[in-house]
């Protein structure tokens, strides 16, 4: 049974920073890619960032490039999303998701999801 647990969400002011964590209870964590998606109220779930199984390849949605950084610690089965210079439009529930080896931007390619972490950026 694969379980993903997000943490680190909260309320932050415009321009502030947060770090989300995604802890995975899965064997051979190093064989899986992890992606972050987000969903704002009334909007579809959208891709944010992803990292492949080894951490050698990352991908970012255009609006977060240069502000968000995805990284992983395979020894501790955790992926991080460091978010800086946050904007009101970053407000959403953030989900991490897992799939084998290579990351994609398509949510339908991911079978295992966390419960989500709320990020709220306020003035």
PDB file of C-alpha atoms in Angstrom:
ATOM      1  CA  UNK A   1       0.000   0.000   0.000  1.00  0.00           C
ATOM      2  CA  UNK A   2       1.551   3.273  -1.135  1.00  0.00           C
ATOM      3  CA  UNK A   3       0.925   6.314   1.027  1.00  0.00           C
ATOM      4  CA  UNK A   4       1.944   9.895   0.331  1.00  0.00           C
ATOM      5  CA  UNK A   5       1.760  12.544   3.045  1.00  0.00           C
ATOM      6  CA  UNK A   6       2.146  16.241   2.283  1.00  0.00           C
ATOM      7  CA  UNK A   7       3.112  18.746   4.950  1.00  0.00           C
ATOM      8  CA  UNK A   8       4.347  22.306   5.200  1.00  0.00           C
ATOM      9  CA  UNK A   9       1.353  24.194   3.883  1.00  0.00           C
ATOM     10  CA  UNK A  10       0.036  27.321   5.523  1.00  0.00           C
ATOM     11  CA  UNK A  11      -0.717  31.005   5.155  1.00  0.00           C
ATOM     12  CA  UNK A  12       2.001  33.322   3.897  1.00  0.00           C
ATOM     13  CA  UNK A  13       2.147  36.911   2.739  1.00  0.00           C
ATOM     14  CA  UNK A  14       2.808  37.942  -0.851  1.00  0.00           C
ATOM     15  CA  UNK A  15       6.496  37.521  -1.564  1.00  0.00           C
ATOM     16  CA  UNK A  16       6.964  35.009   1.228  1.00  0.00           C
ATOM     17  CA  UNK A  17       8.266  31.445   1.129  1.00  0.00           C
ATOM     18  CA  UNK A  18       7.085  27.985   2.113  1.00  0.00           C
ATOM     19  CA  UNK A  19       8.529  24.504   1.784  1.00  0.00           C
ATOM     20  CA  UNK A  20       6.229  21.590   1.123  1.00  0.00           C
ATOM     21  CA  UNK A  21       7.288  18.040   1.896  1.00  0.00           C
ATOM     22  CA  UNK A  22       5.940  14.805   0.470  1.00  0.00           C
ATOM     23  CA  UNK A  23       6.840  11.717   2.484  1.00  0.00           C
ATOM     24  CA  UNK A  24       6.276   8.391   0.755  1.00  0.00           C
ATOM     25  CA  UNK A  25       5.769   5.020   2.347  1.00  0.00           C
ATOM     26  CA  UNK A  26       6.875   2.831  -0.535  1.00  0.00           C
ATOM     27  CA  UNK A  27       9.640   0.346  -1.164  1.00  0.00           C
ATOM     28  CA  UNK A  28      12.348   1.398  -3.579  1.00  0.00           C
ATOM     29  CA  UNK A  29      11.402   5.068  -3.406  1.00  0.00           C
ATOM     30  CA  UNK A  30      14.339   5.760  -5.678  1.00  0.00           C
ATOM     31  CA  UNK A  31      12.508   4.025  -8.526  1.00  0.00           C
ATOM     32  CA  UNK A  32       9.693   6.540  -8.652  1.00  0.00           C
ATOM     33  CA  UNK A  33       9.159   9.993 -10.060  1.00  0.00           C
ATOM     34  CA  UNK A  34       7.238  12.529  -7.985  1.00  0.00           C
ATOM     35  CA  UNK A  35       5.184  15.430  -9.245  1.00  0.00           C
ATOM     36  CA  UNK A  36       3.402  18.300  -7.562  1.00  0.00           C
ATOM     37  CA  UNK A  37       0.025  19.451  -8.801  1.00  0.00           C
ATOM     38  CA  UNK A  38      -2.256  22.124  -7.421  1.00  0.00           C
ATOM     39  CA  UNK A  39      -5.932  22.920  -7.523  1.00  0.00           C
ATOM     40  CA  UNK A  40      -7.441  26.281  -6.785  1.00  0.00           C
ATOM     41  CA  UNK A  41     -11.168  26.677  -5.986  1.00  0.00           C
ATOM     42  CA  UNK A  42     -13.255  26.389  -9.124  1.00  0.00           C
ATOM     43  CA  UNK A  43     -10.280  25.436 -11.276  1.00  0.00           C
ATOM     44  CA  UNK A  44      -8.898  22.235 -12.706  1.00  0.00           C
ATOM     45  CA  UNK A  45      -5.916  20.495 -11.151  1.00  0.00           C
ATOM     46  CA  UNK A  46      -2.732  21.740 -12.807  1.00  0.00           C
ATOM     47  CA  UNK A  47       0.851  20.574 -13.024  1.00  0.00           C
ATOM     48  CA  UNK A  48       3.397  22.493 -10.961  1.00  0.00           C
ATOM     49  CA  UNK A  49       6.705  20.618 -10.916  1.00  0.00           C
ATOM     50  CA  UNK A  50       8.174  17.145 -11.178  1.00  0.00           C
ATOM     51  CA  UNK A  51      11.373  15.262 -10.534  1.00  0.00           C
ATOM     52  CA  UNK A  52      12.447  11.955 -11.983  1.00  0.00           C
ATOM     53  CA  UNK A  53      13.483   8.868 -10.047  1.00  0.00           C
ATOM     54  CA  UNK A  54      17.133   9.848  -9.668  1.00  0.00           C
ATOM     55  CA  UNK A  55      16.706  13.567  -9.222  1.00  0.00           C
ATOM     56  CA  UNK A  56      18.702  14.287 -12.370  1.00  0.00           C
ATOM     57  CA  UNK A  57      15.770  15.713 -14.285  1.00  0.00           C
ATOM     58  CA  UNK A  58      13.224  18.310 -13.200  1.00  0.00           C
ATOM     59  CA  UNK A  59      10.343  20.075 -14.915  1.00  0.00           C
ATOM     60  CA  UNK A  60       8.410  23.188 -13.966  1.00  0.00           C
ATOM     61  CA  UNK A  61       5.247  24.871 -15.085  1.00  0.00           C
ATOM     62  CA  UNK A  62       6.127  28.174 -16.676  1.00  0.00           C
ATOM     63  CA  UNK A  63       4.636  30.452 -14.027  1.00  0.00           C
ATOM     64  CA  UNK A  64       6.685  28.903 -11.206  1.00  0.00           C
ATOM     65  CA  UNK A  65      10.042  28.715 -12.973  1.00  0.00           C
ATOM     66  CA  UNK A  66      12.682  30.608 -11.040  1.00  0.00           C
ATOM     67  CA  UNK A  67      10.463  30.729  -7.929  1.00  0.00           C
ATOM     68  CA  UNK A  68       9.874  27.054  -7.065  1.00  0.00           C
ATOM     69  CA  UNK A  69      12.487  24.337  -6.658  1.00  0.00           C
ATOM     70  CA  UNK A  70      11.757  20.618  -6.476  1.00  0.00           C
ATOM     71  CA  UNK A  71      14.251  18.258  -4.877  1.00  0.00           C
ATOM     72  CA  UNK A  72      14.332  14.801  -3.342  1.00  0.00           C
ATOM     73  CA  UNK A  73      16.001  12.892  -0.545  1.00  0.00           C
ATOM     74  CA  UNK A  74      15.908   9.238  -1.511  1.00  0.00           C
ATOM     75  CA  UNK A  75      17.419   8.114   1.772  1.00  0.00           C
ATOM     76  CA  UNK A  76      14.436   9.549   3.634  1.00  0.00           C
ATOM     77  CA  UNK A  77      11.753   8.885   1.008  1.00  0.00           C
ATOM     78  CA  UNK A  78      10.883  12.557   0.748  1.00  0.00           C
ATOM     79  CA  UNK A  79      10.403  15.108  -2.004  1.00  0.00           C
ATOM     80  CA  UNK A  80      10.409  18.833  -1.321  1.00  0.00           C
ATOM     81  CA  UNK A  81       8.892  21.805  -3.082  1.00  0.00           C
ATOM     82  CA  UNK A  82      10.588  25.021  -2.032  1.00  0.00           C
ATOM     83  CA  UNK A  83       8.362  27.945  -2.978  1.00  0.00           C
ATOM     84  CA  UNK A  84       9.628  31.516  -2.959  1.00  0.00           C
ATOM     85  CA  UNK A  85       8.262  34.903  -4.005  1.00  0.00           C
ATOM     86  CA  UNK A  86       4.739  33.570  -3.596  1.00  0.00           C
ATOM     87  CA  UNK A  87       1.860  35.283  -5.342  1.00  0.00           C
ATOM     88  CA  UNK A  88      -1.895  35.282  -4.651  1.00  0.00           C
ATOM     89  CA  UNK A  89      -2.394  33.105  -7.737  1.00  0.00           C
ATOM     90  CA  UNK A  90      -0.287  30.387  -6.067  1.00  0.00           C
ATOM     91  CA  UNK A  91      -3.103  29.891  -3.549  1.00  0.00           C
ATOM     92  CA  UNK A  92      -4.335  26.310  -3.935  1.00  0.00           C
ATOM     93  CA  UNK A  93      -4.327  22.842  -2.468  1.00  0.00           C
ATOM     94  CA  UNK A  94      -1.032  21.225  -3.425  1.00  0.00           C
ATOM     95  CA  UNK A  95      -0.859  17.488  -4.066  1.00  0.00           C
ATOM     96  CA  UNK A  96       2.097  15.210  -4.586  1.00  0.00           C
ATOM     97  CA  UNK A  97       1.764  12.183  -6.825  1.00  0.00           C
ATOM     98  CA  UNK A  98       3.966   9.199  -7.652  1.00  0.00           C
ATOM     99  CA  UNK A  99       4.643   7.115 -10.741  1.00  0.00           C
ATOM    100  CA  UNK A 100       7.381   4.796 -11.926  1.00  0.00           C
ATOM    101  CA  UNK A 101      10.731   6.252 -13.033  1.00  0.00           C
ATOM    102  CA  UNK A 102       9.939   9.200 -15.315  1.00  0.00           C
ATOM    103  CA  UNK A 103       7.758  12.177 -14.534  1.00  0.00           C
ATOM    104  CA  UNK A 104       5.063  13.541 -16.811  1.00  0.00           C
ATOM    105  CA  UNK A 105       2.810  16.584 -16.674  1.00  0.00           C
ATOM    106  CA  UNK A 106      -0.381  14.569 -17.070  1.00  0.00           C
ATOM    107  CA  UNK A 107      -2.269  13.927 -13.829  1.00  0.00           C
ATOM    108  CA  UNK A 108      -3.877  10.834 -15.366  1.00  0.00           C
ATOM    109  CA  UNK A 109      -0.434   9.182 -15.490  1.00  0.00           C
ATOM    110  CA  UNK A 110      -0.227   9.138 -11.690  1.00  0.00           C
ATOM    111  CA  UNK A 111      -1.973   6.500  -9.627  1.00  0.00           C
ATOM    112  CA  UNK A 112      -0.929   7.391  -6.102  1.00  0.00           C
ATOM    113  CA  UNK A 113      -1.795  10.764  -4.573  1.00  0.00           C
ATOM    114  CA  UNK A 114      -1.445  12.468  -1.245  1.00  0.00           C
ATOM    115  CA  UNK A 115      -4.295  14.124   0.614  1.00  0.00           C
ATOM    116  CA  UNK A 116      -3.181  17.649  -0.240  1.00  0.00           C
ATOM    117  CA  UNK A 117      -1.757  20.637   1.612  1.00  0.00           C
ATOM    118  CA  UNK A 118      -3.400  24.052   1.583  1.00  0.00           C
ATOM    119  CA  UNK A 119      -1.238  27.007   0.597  1.00  0.00           C
ATOM    120  CA  UNK A 120      -2.766  30.447   0.993  1.00  0.00           C
ATOM    121  CA  UNK A 121      -0.983  33.606  -0.125  1.00  0.00           C
ATOM    122  CA  UNK A 122      -2.511  36.745   1.289  1.00  0.00           C
ATOM    123  CA  UNK A 123      -1.902  40.456   0.983  1.00  0.00           C
TER     124      UNK A 123
END
